[in-house]
């Protein structure tokens, strides 16, 4: 908890707060009606095409919002947001959908959101509660279950978005074997090459987070996306400044070095190392060892030897 | 068996096992949970929305505090806080375990919903004898058998008297059943599914590495280079050839030496691949920050309304 003051120092906290400010400022700007530009993303343009194709073929659209181990997190929510748009398009075309969930929390959230989408479209009676399914929370049992569904239902379009691991290629190749048009995105960078090899369209990196802004054009999302661009610019500026400063600084010599929160004299001057540079100190704190004398808790509040609250 | 709260050190959030204080706290928590659930069911939609926003903000604020509020330095289990700042930081630090447990409790309830979804789909299919109903029968049958043997084995292991189960000689039908189902079948089937990846890599690579465009050709060539650098015989022969024509590592020879397969693939990985991955990582991290911020402040409108 709060240990980053000891680890990365005040700078990373300040940088995080600066980024938060950038994002909030741009959300405010977008709310004010400012017209903000977003470039086209090929994978997202393909969504309508994929769902349209599934409708023509009379086969379902299958979606997997990743394999999040714990409860629903921001990555899963982003995947479900994209799937809400896909489901909306599918509902308009009257096309069946299948959402395969890896954990029960995702299943619950996805079912509620997709149900809402059908209600908003005035098609509540067309929503099939079994179209959102919990498959399994074991990685390869899930892969086997989803592969089986793809093969049996002959999915015409598949969307794999969110956290994927070793099962990514199993899912993508199975879908490829039934001729499904595939749009995928993995927040795990090691899996992105597999998706690129096996899928028709892949959202790389932060395109995944830009998707809902691109699809819905909600001011909050568009503003947030522009804020993200400002953050990236700030990081690029830092990288460039760091490279130049480190290159120049490492040409000199030092007679004192920073160690455990204080400057210590060196036996003899030496060439400046990367760890001695200004930017290195800025990003990695090296605090002094602190010993604090505190009073002891009263006996009634002391933890018991057997652990926990056990008597 | 100790099913109840067991957290160290003593805080507001726990109490000794079996004590009146513990049962009173559990009872109060249950009453509050039922009241909150009923309240949410009958609350007007607008009010419900605000309650959800408040709960989301409160939960997020806790973790913001957990990460940003300065941690107590050099804290011992017996240490008393020195001032208000430390009192708060001790409280946040101690409460985190409880907040994390709350998430686990909610997940526990949601697993029930997951099982309900599975049974609903598959029992319905069996009852109506729909297409592939036999697969559903296998799934439901496996689930019931696994639950029976799994829980039976787990309960036996909870009893301290059953430490003899560590030795396989003392196993009974339940223990052998669990071992056969979990270690003998499930684990091996998992491994079987994983091994399929090897074959899929081949078929996916075959499609991806066809030189259909400039980008695909660059991909093909770089992949070929990296693959060859990992093939011992090829690397050995090529390095031998380079060493023969350029035996030293100075001047022009150093330039020639850099054409060794390991040097080229190493350069590609550290100067092309790693910076690209770092760049993507920055974008993903910032995207996650923005998404988290929108969820925390309830700015996100789910449902993809256009």
Coordinates of C-alpha atoms in Angstrom, one line a residue, chain A residues 45-264:
Chain A
X45 CA -15.5 -0.9 -39.6
X46 CA -15.6 -4.6 -40.2
X47 CA -18.1 -5.2 -37.4
X48 CA -21.2 -4.3 -39.4
X49 CA -19.9 -6.3 -42.4
X50 CA -19.3 -9.3 -40.1
X51 CA -22.8 -9.2 -38.6
X52 CA -24.4 -8.6 -42.0
X53 CA -22.6 -11.6 -43.4
X54 CA -23.8 -13.7 -40.4
X55 CA -27.4 -12.6 -41.2
X56 CA -27.1 -13.5 -44.8
X57 CA -25.8 -17.0 -43.9
X58 CA -28.4 -17.4 -41.1
X59 CA -25.7 -18.4 -38.6
X60 CA -24.9 -16.9 -35.2
X61 CA -22.4 -14.3 -34.1
X62 CA -20.2 -15.6 -31.3
X63 CA -18.4 -13.3 -28.8
X64 CA -15.9 -14.1 -26.0
X65 CA -15.1 -11.2 -23.6
X66 CA -11.7 -12.7 -22.5
X67 CA -10.6 -14.9 -19.7
X68 CA -10.4 -12.7 -16.7
X69 CA -9.4 -14.7 -13.7
X70 CA -10.9 -12.6 -11.0
X71 CA -14.1 -10.6 -11.0
X72 CA -15.1 -8.3 -13.8
X73 CA -12.4 -5.7 -14.5
X74 CA -11.9 -2.7 -16.8
X75 CA -10.7 -4.9 -19.7
X76 CA -13.8 -7.1 -19.4
X77 CA -16.1 -4.1 -19.2
X78 CA -14.5 -2.7 -22.4
X79 CA -15.0 -6.0 -24.2
X80 CA -18.6 -6.1 -23.1
X81 CA -19.1 -2.5 -24.2
X82 CA -17.9 -3.5 -27.7
X83 CA -20.1 -6.6 -27.6
X84 CA -23.1 -4.4 -26.7
X85 CA -22.7 -2.6 -29.9
X86 CA -22.3 -5.9 -31.9
X87 CA -25.4 -7.2 -30.2
X88 CA -27.3 -4.0 -31.1
X89 CA -26.4 -4.5 -34.7
X90 CA -27.3 -8.2 -34.5
X91 CA -30.6 -7.4 -32.9
X92 CA -31.5 -4.9 -35.6
X93 CA -30.7 -7.6 -38.2
X94 CA -32.6 -10.2 -36.1
X95 CA -29.4 -12.3 -36.0
X96 CA -28.8 -14.9 -33.2
X97 CA -25.8 -14.2 -30.9
X98 CA -23.8 -16.3 -28.4
X99 CA -21.7 -14.7 -25.7
X100 CA -19.4 -17.2 -24.0
X101 CA -18.2 -16.2 -20.5
X102 CA -15.2 -17.6 -18.6
X103 CA -16.3 -16.6 -15.1
X104 CA -19.7 -16.2 -13.4
X105 CA -19.2 -12.4 -12.7
X106 CA -18.7 -11.7 -16.4
X107 CA -21.7 -13.8 -17.3
X108 CA -23.9 -11.9 -14.9
X109 CA -22.8 -8.4 -16.1
X110 CA -22.8 -9.4 -19.8
X111 CA -26.3 -10.9 -19.6
X112 CA -27.7 -7.7 -18.0
X113 CA -26.0 -5.4 -20.5
X114 CA -27.1 -7.4 -23.5
X115 CA -30.6 -7.6 -22.2
X116 CA -30.6 -3.8 -21.8
X117 CA -29.5 -3.5 -25.4
X118 CA -32.4 -5.6 -26.7
X119 CA -34.8 -3.6 -24.5
X120 CA -33.4 -0.3 -25.8
X121 CA -34.0 -1.5 -29.4
X122 CA -37.6 -2.5 -28.5
X123 CA -36.8 -6.1 -29.1
X124 CA -36.9 -7.5 -25.6
X125 CA -39.0 -10.5 -26.7
X126 CA -36.2 -11.5 -29.1
X127 CA -33.6 -11.7 -26.3
X128 CA -32.7 -15.3 -25.6
X129 CA -31.4 -15.6 -22.0
X130 CA -29.3 -18.6 -23.1
X131 CA -27.5 -16.6 -25.7
X132 CA -25.2 -15.4 -22.8
X133 CA -23.6 -18.5 -21.3
X134 CA -21.2 -19.4 -18.6
X135 CA -19.0 -22.1 -20.1
X136 CA -16.3 -23.0 -17.5
X137 CA -13.7 -21.2 -15.4
X138 CA -10.9 -23.7 -16.3
X139 CA -8.8 -22.3 -19.2
X140 CA -8.8 -25.4 -21.5
X141 CA -12.2 -26.6 -20.6
X142 CA -13.4 -23.2 -21.7
X143 CA -11.4 -23.4 -24.9
X144 CA -12.9 -26.9 -25.6
X145 CA -16.4 -25.7 -24.8
X146 CA -16.2 -22.6 -27.0
X147 CA -14.5 -24.5 -29.8
X148 CA -17.3 -27.1 -29.6
X149 CA -19.9 -24.3 -29.8
X150 CA -18.2 -22.7 -32.8
X151 CA -18.1 -26.1 -34.7
X152 CA -21.6 -27.1 -33.8
X153 CA -23.3 -23.8 -34.4
X154 CA -21.1 -23.0 -37.4
X155 CA -20.6 -19.3 -36.2
X156 CA -20.4 -16.9 -39.2
X157 CA -18.7 -14.2 -37.2
X158 CA -16.6 -14.4 -34.1
X159 CA -15.4 -11.6 -31.8
X160 CA -12.6 -12.4 -29.3
X161 CA -11.8 -9.3 -27.2
X162 CA -10.2 -8.9 -23.8
X163 CA -7.7 -10.9 -21.9
X164 CA -6.6 -14.0 -23.8
X165 CA -3.8 -16.5 -23.1
X166 CA -2.7 -19.8 -24.6
X167 CA -6.2 -20.6 -25.7
X168 CA -6.3 -17.7 -28.2
X169 CA -5.0 -19.7 -31.1
X170 CA -7.3 -22.7 -30.4
X171 CA -10.3 -20.4 -30.5
X172 CA -9.2 -18.4 -33.6
X173 CA -8.1 -21.4 -35.6
X174 CA -11.3 -23.3 -34.8
X175 CA -13.3 -20.3 -36.0
X176 CA -11.2 -20.1 -39.1
X177 CA -11.8 -23.7 -39.9
X178 CA -15.6 -23.0 -40.1
X179 CA -15.0 -20.0 -42.3
X180 CA -16.0 -17.4 -39.7
X181 CA -15.1 -13.7 -40.2
X182 CA -13.0 -12.8 -37.2
X183 CA -12.4 -9.6 -35.3
X184 CA -10.1 -10.0 -32.3
X185 CA -8.1 -8.0 -29.8
X186 CA -6.0 -9.2 -26.8
X187 CA -4.8 -7.0 -24.0
X188 CA -2.0 -9.6 -23.5
X189 CA 0.6 -8.6 -26.1
X190 CA 2.0 -12.1 -26.3
X191 CA -1.2 -13.3 -27.8
X192 CA -1.7 -10.5 -30.4
X193 CA 0.6 -12.2 -33.0
X194 CA -1.5 -15.3 -32.8
X195 CA -4.6 -13.3 -33.5
X196 CA -2.9 -11.4 -36.3
X197 CA -1.9 -14.8 -37.9
X198 CA -5.4 -16.4 -37.5
X199 CA -8.0 -13.6 -37.6
X200 CA -9.2 -11.2 -40.4
X201 CA -9.1 -8.0 -38.3
X202 CA -7.1 -7.3 -35.1
X203 CA -7.3 -4.3 -32.8
X204 CA -3.8 -3.8 -31.5
X205 CA -3.0 -2.3 -28.2
X206 CA -5.0 0.8 -27.2
X207 CA -7.2 0.5 -30.3
X208 CA -9.2 -1.9 -28.1
X209 CA -9.9 0.9 -25.7
X210 CA -10.6 3.3 -28.5
X211 CA -13.2 1.0 -29.9
X212 CA -16.3 2.1 -27.9
X213 CA -15.5 5.8 -28.6
X214 CA -15.2 5.1 -32.3
X215 CA -18.4 3.0 -32.4
X216 CA -20.7 5.2 -30.3
X217 CA -19.2 8.7 -30.5
X218 CA -20.3 9.4 -27.0
X219 CA -18.7 12.7 -25.9
X220 CA -17.3 11.2 -22.7
X221 CA -15.6 8.4 -24.7
X222 CA -14.3 10.6 -27.4
X223 CA -13.0 13.2 -24.9
X224 CA -11.4 10.4 -22.9
X225 CA -9.7 9.1 -26.1
X226 CA -8.3 12.5 -26.9
X227 CA -7.1 12.7 -23.3
X228 CA -5.3 9.4 -23.8
X229 CA -3.5 10.9 -26.9
X230 CA -2.4 13.9 -24.7
X231 CA -1.0 11.4 -22.2
X232 CA 0.9 9.5 -25.0
X233 CA 2.3 12.8 -26.2
X234 CA 3.5 13.6 -22.6
X235 CA 5.2 10.1 -22.4
X236 CA 6.8 10.6 -25.9
X237 CA 8.1 14.0 -24.7
X238 CA 9.5 12.3 -21.5
X239 CA 11.2 9.6 -23.5
X240 CA 12.8 12.0 -25.9
X241 CA 13.9 14.4 -23.1
X242 CA 15.2 11.4 -21.1
X243 CA 17.2 10.0 -24.1
X244 CA 18.8 13.4 -24.8
X245 CA 19.5 14.2 -21.1
X246 CA 20.9 10.8 -20.3
X247 CA 23.1 10.8 -23.4
X248 CA 24.6 14.2 -22.6
X249 CA 24.9 13.5 -18.8
X250 CA 26.6 10.2 -19.2
X251 CA 29.5 11.9 -21.0
X252 CA 30.7 13.5 -17.7
X253 CA 32.2 12.3 -14.4
X254 CA 31.1 12.4 -10.8
X255 CA 32.9 12.5 -7.5
X256 CA 29.7 12.0 -5.3
X257 CA 26.9 9.5 -5.7
X258 CA 23.3 9.4 -4.4
X259 CA 22.8 6.4 -2.1
X260 CA 19.9 5.7 0.4
X261 CA 18.6 9.2 0.3
X262 CA 21.9 11.1 0.6
X263 CA 25.0 12.1 -1.4
X264 CA 28.0 10.0 -0.6

